[in-house]
Amino acid sequence: AQSVTQLGSHVSVSEGALVLLRCNYSSSVPPYLFWYVQYPNQGLQLLLKYTTGATLVKGINGFEAEFKKSETSFHLTKPSAHMSDAAEYFCAVSEYQKLVFGQGTRLTINP
Amino acid sequence: EAGVAQSPRYKIIEKRQSVAFWCNPISGHATLYWYQQILGQGPKLLIQFQNNGVVDDSQLPKDRFSAERLKGVDSTLKIQPAKLEDSAVYLCASSRSLDNEQFFGPGTRLTVL
């Protein structure tokens, strides 16, 4: 069965600094991988997804993620953090049309 | 295009009571999902519908949870009777088909006292 591990339940960075949120997955088949963002009292919004093809995926709000099969990783990055990026971020893997989520990483931006 | 609608947004009940949540997916979306998100955890799939048929309900606690999507459009999730550990946010999502992006509603926050 597939699973997702997000390293660090809470990440804090300064405004303008690099954002790096880590995600490792396990899957018995070539995975589809996703990053979602959740703002307080809201549902999840898709940031980006990897299905096939180019391993570097660009998403909304300046985020990108790189699929590394050898490391079974799909880390999320953004070169320069903005205050509006403060939220909960979830990595997910899809296998047989089912999404399995990691436990989430809360991102805090310090002014 | 209107998003996924859910109601109520908040619900507080006592244990052993019953509660129901409603979801109206995006128009034209054939697939509908219900997730349970416990505080500090990622969403967990409870049940997945394709039109009005159940695709996967393997993680639905069927002794107390039930869900239906009678006309293949909106859906209701019921808990009867509720337990303290059912306190969570219940998220509804929809997609055009099984392989497409899922769009999430704002969720219903349930507190069981």
mmCIF file with all atom_site columns, C-alpha atoms in Angstrom:
data_model
loop_
_atom_site.group_PDB
_atom_site.id
_atom_site.type_symbol
_atom_site.label_atom_id
_atom_site.label_alt_id
_atom_site.label_comp_id
_atom_site.label_asym_id
_atom_site.label_entity_id
_atom_site.label_seq_id
_atom_site.pdbx_PDB_ins_code
_atom_site.Cartn_x
_atom_site.Cartn_y
_atom_site.Cartn_z
_atom_site.occupancy
_atom_site.B_iso_or_equiv
_atom_site.pdbx_formal_charge
_atom_site.auth_seq_id
_atom_site.auth_comp_id
_atom_site.auth_asym_id
_atom_site.auth_atom_id
_atom_site.pdbx_PDB_model_num
ATOM 1   C CA . ALA A 1 1   ? 0.000   0.000  0.000   1.00 0.00 ? 1   ALA A CA 1
ATOM 2   C CA . GLN A 1 2   ? 1.151   3.511  -0.702  1.00 0.00 ? 2   GLN A CA 1
ATOM 3   C CA . SER A 1 3   ? 2.132   5.932  2.052   1.00 0.00 ? 3   SER A CA 1
ATOM 4   C CA . VAL A 1 4   ? 3.485   9.446  2.448   1.00 0.00 ? 4   VAL A CA 1
ATOM 5   C CA . THR A 1 5   ? 5.860   10.837 5.050   1.00 0.00 ? 5   THR A CA 1
ATOM 6   C CA . GLN A 1 6   ? 6.315   14.565 5.508   1.00 0.00 ? 6   GLN A CA 1
ATOM 7   C CA . LEU A 1 7   ? 9.441   15.412 7.458   1.00 0.00 ? 7   LEU A CA 1
ATOM 8   C CA . GLY A 1 8   ? 8.744   18.151 9.967   1.00 0.00 ? 8   GLY A CA 1
ATOM 9   C CA . SER A 1 9   ? 5.266   18.922 11.208  1.00 0.00 ? 9   SER A CA 1
ATOM 10  C CA . HIS A 1 10  ? 6.208   22.574 11.563  1.00 0.00 ? 10  HIS A CA 1
ATOM 11  C CA . VAL A 1 11  ? 8.585   24.674 9.455   1.00 0.00 ? 11  VAL A CA 1
ATOM 12  C CA . SER A 1 12  ? 9.368   28.295 10.159  1.00 0.00 ? 12  SER A CA 1
ATOM 13  C CA . VAL A 1 13  ? 11.208  30.594 7.724   1.00 0.00 ? 13  VAL A CA 1
ATOM 14  C CA . SER A 1 14  ? 11.812  34.301 7.402   1.00 0.00 ? 14  SER A CA 1
ATOM 15  C CA . GLU A 1 15  ? 10.057  36.347 4.760   1.00 0.00 ? 15  GLU A CA 1
ATOM 16  C CA . GLY A 1 16  ? 12.170  36.267 1.594   1.00 0.00 ? 16  GLY A CA 1
ATOM 17  C CA . ALA A 1 17  ? 13.952  33.052 2.576   1.00 0.00 ? 17  ALA A CA 1
ATOM 18  C CA . LEU A 1 18  ? 13.866  29.728 0.763   1.00 0.00 ? 18  LEU A CA 1
ATOM 19  C CA . VAL A 1 19  ? 10.958  27.439 1.572   1.00 0.00 ? 19  VAL A CA 1
ATOM 20  C CA . LEU A 1 20  ? 11.670  23.687 1.556   1.00 0.00 ? 20  LEU A CA 1
ATOM 21  C CA . LEU A 1 21  ? 9.001   21.212 2.604   1.00 0.00 ? 21  LEU A CA 1
ATOM 22  C CA . ARG A 1 22  ? 10.013  17.563 2.473   1.00 0.00 ? 22  ARG A CA 1
ATOM 23  C CA . CYS A 1 23  ? 7.929   14.640 1.273   1.00 0.00 ? 23  CYS A CA 1
ATOM 24  C CA . ASN A 1 24  ? 8.853   10.986 0.810   1.00 0.00 ? 24  ASN A CA 1
ATOM 25  C CA . TYR A 1 25  ? 6.489   8.379  -0.527  1.00 0.00 ? 25  TYR A CA 1
ATOM 26  C CA . SER A 1 26  ? 6.174   4.686  -1.027  1.00 0.00 ? 26  SER A CA 1
ATOM 27  C CA . SER A 1 27  ? 4.211   3.173  -3.863  1.00 0.00 ? 27  SER A CA 1
ATOM 28  C CA . SER A 1 28  ? 4.158   -0.169 -5.614  1.00 0.00 ? 28  SER A CA 1
ATOM 29  C CA . VAL A 1 29  ? 3.367   1.430  -8.982  1.00 0.00 ? 29  VAL A CA 1
ATOM 30  C CA . PRO A 1 30  ? 4.594   4.618  -10.711 1.00 0.00 ? 30  PRO A CA 1
ATOM 31  C CA . PRO A 1 31  ? 2.985   7.254  -8.552  1.00 0.00 ? 31  PRO A CA 1
ATOM 32  C CA . TYR A 1 32  ? 1.012   10.360 -9.204  1.00 0.00 ? 32  TYR A CA 1
ATOM 33  C CA . LEU A 1 33  ? 2.145   12.934 -6.646  1.00 0.00 ? 33  LEU A CA 1
ATOM 34  C CA . PHE A 1 34  ? 0.458   16.079 -5.382  1.00 0.00 ? 34  PHE A CA 1
ATOM 35  C CA . TRP A 1 35  ? 0.970   19.037 -3.098  1.00 0.00 ? 35  TRP A CA 1
ATOM 36  C CA . TYR A 1 36  ? -2.075  20.728 -1.578  1.00 0.00 ? 36  TYR A CA 1
ATOM 37  C CA . VAL A 1 37  ? -2.294  23.851 0.554   1.00 0.00 ? 37  VAL A CA 1
ATOM 38  C CA . GLN A 1 38  ? -4.893  24.466 3.247   1.00 0.00 ? 38  GLN A CA 1
ATOM 39  C CA . TYR A 1 39  ? -5.555  27.907 4.675   1.00 0.00 ? 39  TYR A CA 1
ATOM 40  C CA . PRO A 1 40  ? -7.374  28.204 8.020   1.00 0.00 ? 40  PRO A CA 1
ATOM 41  C CA . ASN A 1 41  ? -11.014 27.144 7.879   1.00 0.00 ? 41  ASN A CA 1
ATOM 42  C CA . GLN A 1 42  ? -10.780 26.362 4.178   1.00 0.00 ? 42  GLN A CA 1
ATOM 43  C CA . GLY A 1 43  ? -10.621 23.259 2.036   1.00 0.00 ? 43  GLY A CA 1
ATOM 44  C CA . LEU A 1 44  ? -7.557  22.007 0.242   1.00 0.00 ? 44  LEU A CA 1
ATOM 45  C CA . GLN A 1 45  ? -6.290  23.716 -2.882  1.00 0.00 ? 45  GLN A CA 1
ATOM 46  C CA . LEU A 1 46  ? -4.057  21.989 -5.415  1.00 0.00 ? 46  LEU A CA 1
ATOM 47  C CA . LEU A 1 47  ? -0.607  23.606 -5.692  1.00 0.00 ? 47  LEU A CA 1
ATOM 48  C CA . LEU A 1 48  ? 0.921   21.245 -8.233  1.00 0.00 ? 48  LEU A CA 1
ATOM 49  C CA . LYS A 1 49  ? 0.979   17.655 -9.404  1.00 0.00 ? 49  LYS A CA 1
ATOM 50  C CA . TYR A 1 50  ? 3.307   15.163 -11.038 1.00 0.00 ? 50  TYR A CA 1
ATOM 51  C CA . THR A 1 51  ? 1.869   12.475 -13.292 1.00 0.00 ? 51  THR A CA 1
ATOM 52  C CA . THR A 1 52  ? 4.376   11.649 -16.026 1.00 0.00 ? 52  THR A CA 1
ATOM 53  C CA . GLY A 1 53  ? 7.028   13.460 -18.042 1.00 0.00 ? 53  GLY A CA 1
ATOM 54  C CA . ALA A 1 54  ? 9.147   16.303 -16.722 1.00 0.00 ? 54  ALA A CA 1
ATOM 55  C CA . THR A 1 55  ? 10.255  15.651 -13.177 1.00 0.00 ? 55  THR A CA 1
ATOM 56  C CA . LEU A 1 56  ? 10.391  19.335 -12.207 1.00 0.00 ? 56  LEU A CA 1
ATOM 57  C CA . VAL A 1 57  ? 6.850   20.560 -11.800 1.00 0.00 ? 57  VAL A CA 1
ATOM 58  C CA . LYS A 1 58  ? 5.843   24.186 -11.452 1.00 0.00 ? 58  LYS A CA 1
ATOM 59  C CA . GLY A 1 59  ? 2.710   25.156 -9.607  1.00 0.00 ? 59  GLY A CA 1
ATOM 60  C CA . ILE A 1 60  ? 0.782   28.173 -8.477  1.00 0.00 ? 60  ILE A CA 1
ATOM 61  C CA . ASN A 1 61  ? 2.087   30.979 -6.257  1.00 0.00 ? 61  ASN A CA 1
ATOM 62  C CA . GLY A 1 62  ? 5.727   30.369 -7.284  1.00 0.00 ? 62  GLY A CA 1
ATOM 63  C CA . PHE A 1 63  ? 5.988   26.863 -5.850  1.00 0.00 ? 63  PHE A CA 1
ATOM 64  C CA . GLU A 1 64  ? 7.690   23.961 -7.572  1.00 0.00 ? 64  GLU A CA 1
ATOM 65  C CA . ALA A 1 65  ? 8.531   20.369 -6.752  1.00 0.00 ? 65  ALA A CA 1
ATOM 66  C CA . GLU A 1 66  ? 10.908  17.793 -8.158  1.00 0.00 ? 66  GLU A CA 1
ATOM 67  C CA . PHE A 1 67  ? 10.110  14.114 -8.485  1.00 0.00 ? 67  PHE A CA 1
ATOM 68  C CA . LYS A 1 68  ? 13.171  12.011 -7.651  1.00 0.00 ? 68  LYS A CA 1
ATOM 69  C CA . LYS A 1 69  ? 12.412  8.347  -8.194  1.00 0.00 ? 69  LYS A CA 1
ATOM 70  C CA . SER A 1 70  ? 15.750  7.134  -6.799  1.00 0.00 ? 70  SER A CA 1
ATOM 71  C CA . GLU A 1 71  ? 15.103  8.965  -3.549  1.00 0.00 ? 71  GLU A CA 1
ATOM 72  C CA . THR A 1 72  ? 11.311  8.387  -3.552  1.00 0.00 ? 72  THR A CA 1
ATOM 73  C CA . SER A 1 73  ? 10.956  12.080 -2.816  1.00 0.00 ? 73  SER A CA 1
ATOM 74  C CA . PHE A 1 74  ? 8.790   14.972 -3.982  1.00 0.00 ? 74  PHE A CA 1
ATOM 75  C CA . HIS A 1 75  ? 10.007  17.999 -2.039  1.00 0.00 ? 75  HIS A CA 1
ATOM 76  C CA . LEU A 1 76  ? 8.238   21.348 -2.383  1.00 0.00 ? 76  LEU A CA 1
ATOM 77  C CA . THR A 1 77  ? 10.254  24.557 -2.759  1.00 0.00 ? 77  THR A CA 1
ATOM 78  C CA . LYS A 1 78  ? 9.772   28.266 -3.223  1.00 0.00 ? 78  LYS A CA 1
ATOM 79  C CA . PRO A 1 79  ? 12.768  30.600 -3.659  1.00 0.00 ? 79  PRO A CA 1
ATOM 80  C CA . SER A 1 80  ? 11.390  33.478 -1.623  1.00 0.00 ? 80  SER A CA 1
ATOM 81  C CA . ALA A 1 81  ? 8.746   33.129 1.089   1.00 0.00 ? 81  ALA A CA 1
ATOM 82  C CA . HIS A 1 82  ? 5.889   35.590 1.377   1.00 0.00 ? 82  HIS A CA 1
ATOM 83  C CA . MET A 1 83  ? 3.707   36.221 4.399   1.00 0.00 ? 83  MET A CA 1
ATOM 84  C CA . SER A 1 84  ? 0.711   34.916 2.451   1.00 0.00 ? 84  SER A CA 1
ATOM 85  C CA . ASP A 1 85  ? 2.390   31.487 2.184   1.00 0.00 ? 85  ASP A CA 1
ATOM 86  C CA . ALA A 1 86  ? 1.629   30.755 5.835   1.00 0.00 ? 86  ALA A CA 1
ATOM 87  C CA . ALA A 1 87  ? -0.629  27.708 5.756   1.00 0.00 ? 87  ALA A CA 1
ATOM 88  C CA . GLU A 1 88  ? -0.721  23.917 6.130   1.00 0.00 ? 88  GLU A CA 1
ATOM 89  C CA . TYR A 1 89  ? 0.789   21.931 3.269   1.00 0.00 ? 89  TYR A CA 1
ATOM 90  C CA . PHE A 1 90  ? -0.055  18.343 2.420   1.00 0.00 ? 90  PHE A CA 1
ATOM 91  C CA . CYS A 1 91  ? 1.788   15.939 0.155   1.00 0.00 ? 91  CYS A CA 1
ATOM 92  C CA . ALA A 1 92  ? -0.290  13.148 -1.362  1.00 0.00 ? 92  ALA A CA 1
ATOM 93  C CA . VAL A 1 93  ? 0.200   10.093 -3.533  1.00 0.00 ? 93  VAL A CA 1
ATOM 94  C CA . SER A 1 94  ? -2.418  8.620  -5.828  1.00 0.00 ? 94  SER A CA 1
ATOM 95  C CA . GLU A 1 95  ? -2.587  4.935  -6.544  1.00 0.00 ? 95  GLU A CA 1
ATOM 96  C CA . TYR A 1 96  ? -5.567  3.298  -8.204  1.00 0.00 ? 96  TYR A CA 1
ATOM 97  C CA . GLN A 1 97  ? -7.470  6.622  -8.137  1.00 0.00 ? 97  GLN A CA 1
ATOM 98  C CA . LYS A 1 98  ? -7.152  6.980  -4.347  1.00 0.00 ? 98  LYS A CA 1
ATOM 99  C CA . LEU A 1 99  ? -5.362  9.910  -2.670  1.00 0.00 ? 99  LEU A CA 1
ATOM 100 C CA . VAL A 1 100 ? -3.293  9.110  0.404   1.00 0.00 ? 100 VAL A CA 1
ATOM 101 C CA . PHE A 1 101 ? -2.114  12.180 2.315   1.00 0.00 ? 101 PHE A CA 1
ATOM 102 C CA . GLY A 1 102 ? 0.824   12.842 4.566   1.00 0.00 ? 102 GLY A CA 1
ATOM 103 C CA . GLN A 1 103 ? 0.249   14.286 8.001   1.00 0.00 ? 103 GLN A CA 1
ATOM 104 C CA . GLY A 1 104 ? 0.908   17.834 6.876   1.00 0.00 ? 104 GLY A CA 1
ATOM 105 C CA . THR A 1 105 ? 3.510   20.552 7.500   1.00 0.00 ? 105 THR A CA 1
ATOM 106 C CA . ARG A 1 106 ? 2.521   23.858 9.014   1.00 0.00 ? 106 ARG A CA 1
ATOM 107 C CA . LEU A 1 107 ? 4.526   26.683 7.435   1.00 0.00 ? 107 LEU A CA 1
ATOM 108 C CA . THR A 1 108 ? 5.057   29.839 9.471   1.00 0.00 ? 108 THR A CA 1
ATOM 109 C CA . ILE A 1 109 ? 6.584   32.970 7.930   1.00 0.00 ? 109 ILE A CA 1
ATOM 110 C CA . ASN A 1 110 ? 8.470   35.334 10.214  1.00 0.00 ? 110 ASN A CA 1
ATOM 111 C CA . PRO A 1 111 ? 8.553   39.025 9.237   1.00 0.00 ? 111 PRO A CA 1
ATOM 112 C CA . GLU B 2 1   ? -17.983 27.962 -11.860 1.00 0.00 ? 1   GLU B CA 1
ATOM 113 C CA . ALA B 2 2   ? -19.264 27.393 -8.354  1.00 0.00 ? 2   ALA B CA 1
ATOM 114 C CA . GLY B 2 3   ? -17.083 25.286 -6.076  1.00 0.00 ? 3   GLY B CA 1
ATOM 115 C CA . VAL B 2 4   ? -17.948 22.334 -3.870  1.00 0.00 ? 4   VAL B CA 1
ATOM 116 C CA . ALA B 2 5   ? -20.555 23.360 -1.308  1.00 0.00 ? 5   ALA B CA 1
ATOM 117 C CA . GLN B 2 6   ? -20.845 21.850 2.146   1.00 0.00 ? 6   GLN B CA 1
ATOM 118 C CA . SER B 2 7   ? -23.201 22.439 5.047   1.00 0.00 ? 7   SER B CA 1
ATOM 119 C CA . PRO B 2 8   ? -23.243 22.997 7.875   1.00 0.00 ? 8   PRO B CA 1
ATOM 120 C CA . ARG B 2 9   ? -19.814 24.561 8.370   1.00 0.00 ? 9   ARG B CA 1
ATOM 121 C CA . TYR B 2 10  ? -19.776 23.809 12.087  1.00 0.00 ? 10  TYR B CA 1
ATOM 122 C CA . LYS B 2 11  ? -21.657 21.326 14.252  1.00 0.00 ? 11  LYS B CA 1
ATOM 123 C CA . ILE B 2 12  ? -21.465 20.568 17.956  1.00 0.00 ? 12  ILE B CA 1
ATOM 124 C CA . ILE B 2 13  ? -23.224 17.502 19.324  1.00 0.00 ? 13  ILE B CA 1
ATOM 125 C CA . GLU B 2 14  ? -23.052 15.231 22.325  1.00 0.00 ? 14  GLU B CA 1
ATOM 126 C CA . LYS B 2 15  ? -21.812 11.668 22.083  1.00 0.00 ? 15  LYS B CA 1
ATOM 127 C CA . ARG B 2 16  ? -24.409 9.111  21.042  1.00 0.00 ? 16  ARG B CA 1
ATOM 128 C CA . GLN B 2 17  ? -26.317 11.747 19.063  1.00 0.00 ? 17  GLN B CA 1
ATOM 129 C CA . SER B 2 18  ? -26.746 11.594 15.288  1.00 0.00 ? 18  SER B CA 1
ATOM 130 C CA . VAL B 2 19  ? -25.479 14.089 12.739  1.00 0.00 ? 19  VAL B CA 1
ATOM 131 C CA . ALA B 2 20  ? -25.622 14.521 8.973   1.00 0.00 ? 20  ALA B CA 1
ATOM 132 C CA . PHE B 2 21  ? -23.477 16.476 6.570   1.00 0.00 ? 21  PHE B CA 1
ATOM 133 C CA . TRP B 2 22  ? -24.418 17.576 3.081   1.00 0.00 ? 22  TRP B CA 1
ATOM 134 C CA . CYS B 2 23  ? -22.261 18.078 0.012   1.00 0.00 ? 23  CYS B CA 1
ATOM 135 C CA . ASN B 2 24  ? -23.065 19.498 -3.415  1.00 0.00 ? 24  ASN B CA 1
ATOM 136 C CA . PRO B 2 25  ? -20.228 18.847 -5.880  1.00 0.00 ? 25  PRO B CA 1
ATOM 137 C CA . ILE B 2 26  ? -19.194 20.962 -8.848  1.00 0.00 ? 26  ILE B CA 1
ATOM 138 C CA . SER B 2 27  ? -21.712 20.626 -11.662 1.00 0.00 ? 27  SER B CA 1
ATOM 139 C CA . GLY B 2 28  ? -20.835 17.797 -14.022 1.00 0.00 ? 28  GLY B CA 1
ATOM 140 C CA . HIS B 2 29  ? -18.409 16.082 -11.666 1.00 0.00 ? 29  HIS B CA 1
ATOM 141 C CA . ALA B 2 30  ? -19.106 12.370 -11.650 1.00 0.00 ? 30  ALA B CA 1
ATOM 142 C CA . THR B 2 31  ? -16.830 11.400 -8.780  1.00 0.00 ? 31  THR B CA 1
ATOM 143 C CA . LEU B 2 32  ? -17.461 12.461 -5.182  1.00 0.00 ? 32  LEU B CA 1
ATOM 144 C CA . TYR B 2 33  ? -15.303 11.804 -2.128  1.00 0.00 ? 33  TYR B CA 1
ATOM 145 C CA . TRP B 2 34  ? -15.759 12.163 1.627   1.00 0.00 ? 34  TRP B CA 1
ATOM 146 C CA . TYR B 2 35  ? -12.646 12.587 3.783   1.00 0.00 ? 35  TYR B CA 1
ATOM 147 C CA . GLN B 2 36  ? -12.152 12.739 7.540   1.00 0.00 ? 36  GLN B CA 1
ATOM 148 C CA . GLN B 2 37  ? -9.425  15.101 8.774   1.00 0.00 ? 37  GLN B CA 1
ATOM 149 C CA . ILE B 2 38  ? -8.570  14.726 12.438  1.00 0.00 ? 38  ILE B CA 1
ATOM 150 C CA . LEU B 2 39  ? -6.683  17.624 14.009  1.00 0.00 ? 39  LEU B CA 1
ATOM 151 C CA . GLY B 2 40  ? -2.971  17.385 13.217  1.00 0.00 ? 40  GLY B CA 1
ATOM 152 C CA . GLN B 2 41  ? -3.406  14.734 10.539  1.00 0.00 ? 41  GLN B CA 1
ATOM 153 C CA . GLY B 2 42  ? -3.895  14.603 6.801   1.00 0.00 ? 42  GLY B CA 1
ATOM 154 C CA . PRO B 2 43  ? -7.288  13.834 5.292   1.00 0.00 ? 43  PRO B CA 1
ATOM 155 C CA . LYS B 2 44  ? -8.291  10.180 5.211   1.00 0.00 ? 44  LYS B CA 1
ATOM 156 C CA . LEU B 2 45  ? -10.645 8.880  2.532   1.00 0.00 ? 45  LEU B CA 1
ATOM 157 C CA . LEU B 2 46  ? -13.889 7.516  3.939   1.00 0.00 ? 46  LEU B CA 1
ATOM 158 C CA . ILE B 2 47  ? -15.886 6.803  0.801   1.00 0.00 ? 47  ILE B CA 1
ATOM 159 C CA . GLN B 2 48  ? -15.710 7.401  -2.941  1.00 0.00 ? 48  GLN B CA 1
ATOM 160 C CA . PHE B 2 49  ? -18.688 7.521  -5.329  1.00 0.00 ? 49  PHE B CA 1
ATOM 161 C CA . GLN B 2 50  ? -18.716 7.306  -9.107  1.00 0.00 ? 50  GLN B CA 1
ATOM 162 C CA . ASN B 2 51  ? -22.090 8.770  -10.102 1.00 0.00 ? 51  ASN B CA 1
ATOM 163 C CA . ASN B 2 52  ? -24.445 7.100  -7.591  1.00 0.00 ? 52  ASN B CA 1
ATOM 164 C CA . GLY B 2 53  ? -22.367 3.946  -7.100  1.00 0.00 ? 53  GLY B CA 1
ATOM 165 C CA . VAL B 2 54  ? -19.800 3.279  -4.385  1.00 0.00 ? 54  VAL B CA 1
ATOM 166 C CA . VAL B 2 55  ? -16.258 2.760  -5.699  1.00 0.00 ? 55  VAL B CA 1
ATOM 167 C CA . ASP B 2 56  ? -14.469 2.403  -2.369  1.00 0.00 ? 56  ASP B CA 1
ATOM 168 C CA . ASP B 2 57  ? -15.768 2.417  1.193   1.00 0.00 ? 57  ASP B CA 1
ATOM 169 C CA . SER B 2 58  ? -13.087 0.245  2.736   1.00 0.00 ? 58  SER B CA 1
ATOM 170 C CA . GLN B 2 59  ? -12.203 2.847  5.396   1.00 0.00 ? 59  GLN B CA 1
ATOM 171 C CA . LEU B 2 60  ? -15.753 3.809  6.319   1.00 0.00 ? 60  LEU B CA 1
ATOM 172 C CA . PRO B 2 61  ? -16.722 2.604  9.841   1.00 0.00 ? 61  PRO B CA 1
ATOM 173 C CA . LYS B 2 62  ? -19.928 1.034  8.655   1.00 0.00 ? 62  LYS B CA 1
ATOM 174 C CA . ASP B 2 63  ? -21.261 0.302  12.122  1.00 0.00 ? 63  ASP B CA 1
ATOM 175 C CA . ARG B 2 64  ? -21.883 4.017  12.620  1.00 0.00 ? 64  ARG B CA 1
ATOM 176 C CA . PHE B 2 65  ? -21.171 5.865  9.376   1.00 0.00 ? 65  PHE B CA 1
ATOM 177 C CA . SER B 2 66  ? -23.296 5.813  6.249   1.00 0.00 ? 66  SER B CA 1
ATOM 178 C CA . ALA B 2 67  ? -23.284 7.815  3.038   1.00 0.00 ? 67  ALA B CA 1
ATOM 179 C CA . GLU B 2 68  ? -25.474 8.062  0.005   1.00 0.00 ? 68  GLU B CA 1
ATOM 180 C CA . ARG B 2 69  ? -25.552 9.796  -3.345  1.00 0.00 ? 69  ARG B CA 1
ATOM 181 C CA . LEU B 2 70  ? -28.962 8.787  -4.591  1.00 0.00 ? 70  LEU B CA 1
ATOM 182 C CA . LYS B 2 71  ? -29.269 10.841 -7.781  1.00 0.00 ? 71  LYS B CA 1
ATOM 183 C CA . GLY B 2 72  ? -25.584 10.972 -8.588  1.00 0.00 ? 72  GLY B CA 1
ATOM 184 C CA . VAL B 2 73  ? -25.312 14.636 -7.640  1.00 0.00 ? 73  VAL B CA 1
ATOM 185 C CA . ASP B 2 74  ? -25.330 15.750 -4.019  1.00 0.00 ? 74  ASP B CA 1
ATOM 186 C CA . SER B 2 75  ? -24.421 13.478 -1.142  1.00 0.00 ? 75  SER B CA 1
ATOM 187 C CA . THR B 2 76  ? -25.098 13.034 2.556   1.00 0.00 ? 76  THR B CA 1
ATOM 188 C CA . LEU B 2 77  ? -22.758 11.563 5.166   1.00 0.00 ? 77  LEU B CA 1
ATOM 189 C CA . LYS B 2 78  ? -24.331 10.437 8.444   1.00 0.00 ? 78  LYS B CA 1
ATOM 190 C CA . ILE B 2 79  ? -22.906 9.398  11.785  1.00 0.00 ? 79  ILE B CA 1
ATOM 191 C CA . GLN B 2 80  ? -25.173 7.487  14.143  1.00 0.00 ? 80  GLN B CA 1
ATOM 192 C CA . PRO B 2 81  ? -24.331 7.350  17.035  1.00 0.00 ? 81  PRO B CA 1
ATOM 193 C CA . ALA B 2 82  ? -21.393 9.740  17.302  1.00 0.00 ? 82  ALA B CA 1
ATOM 194 C CA . LYS B 2 83  ? -18.345 9.045  19.455  1.00 0.00 ? 83  LYS B CA 1
ATOM 195 C CA . LEU B 2 84  ? -15.823 11.461 20.906  1.00 0.00 ? 84  LEU B CA 1
ATOM 196 C CA . GLU B 2 85  ? -13.188 10.280 18.408  1.00 0.00 ? 85  GLU B CA 1
ATOM 197 C CA . ASP B 2 86  ? -15.411 11.382 15.512  1.00 0.00 ? 86  ASP B CA 1
ATOM 198 C CA . SER B 2 87  ? -14.474 14.996 16.242  1.00 0.00 ? 87  SER B CA 1
ATOM 199 C CA . ALA B 2 88  ? -12.842 16.114 13.004  1.00 0.00 ? 88  ALA B CA 1
ATOM 200 C CA . VAL B 2 89  ? -13.298 18.143 9.850   1.00 0.00 ? 89  VAL B CA 1
ATOM 201 C CA . TYR B 2 90  ? -15.271 16.287 7.196   1.00 0.00 ? 90  TYR B CA 1
ATOM 202 C CA . LEU B 2 91  ? -14.204 17.296 3.708   1.00 0.00 ? 91  LEU B CA 1
ATOM 203 C CA . CYS B 2 92  ? -16.092 16.660 0.516   1.00 0.00 ? 92  CYS B CA 1
ATOM 204 C CA . ALA B 2 93  ? -14.311 16.685 -2.834  1.00 0.00 ? 93  ALA B CA 1
ATOM 205 C CA . SER B 2 94  ? -15.351 16.111 -6.415  1.00 0.00 ? 94  SER B CA 1
ATOM 206 C CA . SER B 2 95  ? -13.683 15.447 -9.751  1.00 0.00 ? 95  SER B CA 1
ATOM 207 C CA . ARG B 2 96  ? -14.811 15.019 -13.351 1.00 0.00 ? 96  ARG B CA 1
ATOM 208 C CA . SER B 2 97  ? -13.808 11.392 -13.273 1.00 0.00 ? 97  SER B CA 1
ATOM 209 C CA . LEU B 2 98  ? -11.643 9.018  -11.312 1.00 0.00 ? 98  LEU B CA 1
ATOM 210 C CA . ASP B 2 99  ? -8.349  10.241 -12.785 1.00 0.00 ? 99  ASP B CA 1
ATOM 211 C CA . ASN B 2 100 ? -8.933  13.971 -12.596 1.00 0.00 ? 100 ASN B CA 1
ATOM 212 C CA . GLU B 2 101 ? -7.967  16.630 -10.085 1.00 0.00 ? 101 GLU B CA 1
ATOM 213 C CA . GLN B 2 102 ? -10.052 16.678 -6.933  1.00 0.00 ? 102 GLN B CA 1
ATOM 214 C CA . PHE B 2 103 ? -11.642 19.955 -5.849  1.00 0.00 ? 103 PHE B CA 1
ATOM 215 C CA . PHE B 2 104 ? -12.344 20.308 -2.148  1.00 0.00 ? 104 PHE B CA 1
ATOM 216 C CA . GLY B 2 105 ? -15.138 22.019 -0.281  1.00 0.00 ? 105 GLY B CA 1
ATOM 217 C CA . PRO B 2 106 ? -14.537 24.124 2.863   1.00 0.00 ? 106 PRO B CA 1
ATOM 218 C CA . GLY B 2 107 ? -15.400 21.243 5.182   1.00 0.00 ? 107 GLY B CA 1
ATOM 219 C CA . THR B 2 108 ? -17.682 20.709 8.161   1.00 0.00 ? 108 THR B CA 1
ATOM 220 C CA . ARG B 2 109 ? -16.027 20.928 11.567  1.00 0.00 ? 109 ARG B CA 1
ATOM 221 C CA . LEU B 2 110 ? -17.677 18.437 13.949  1.00 0.00 ? 110 LEU B CA 1
ATOM 222 C CA . THR B 2 111 ? -17.149 18.599 17.688  1.00 0.00 ? 111 THR B CA 1
ATOM 223 C CA . VAL B 2 112 ? -18.477 15.709 19.763  1.00 0.00 ? 112 VAL B CA 1
ATOM 224 C CA . LEU B 2 113 ? -18.755 16.462 23.497  1.00 0.00 ? 113 LEU B CA 1
#
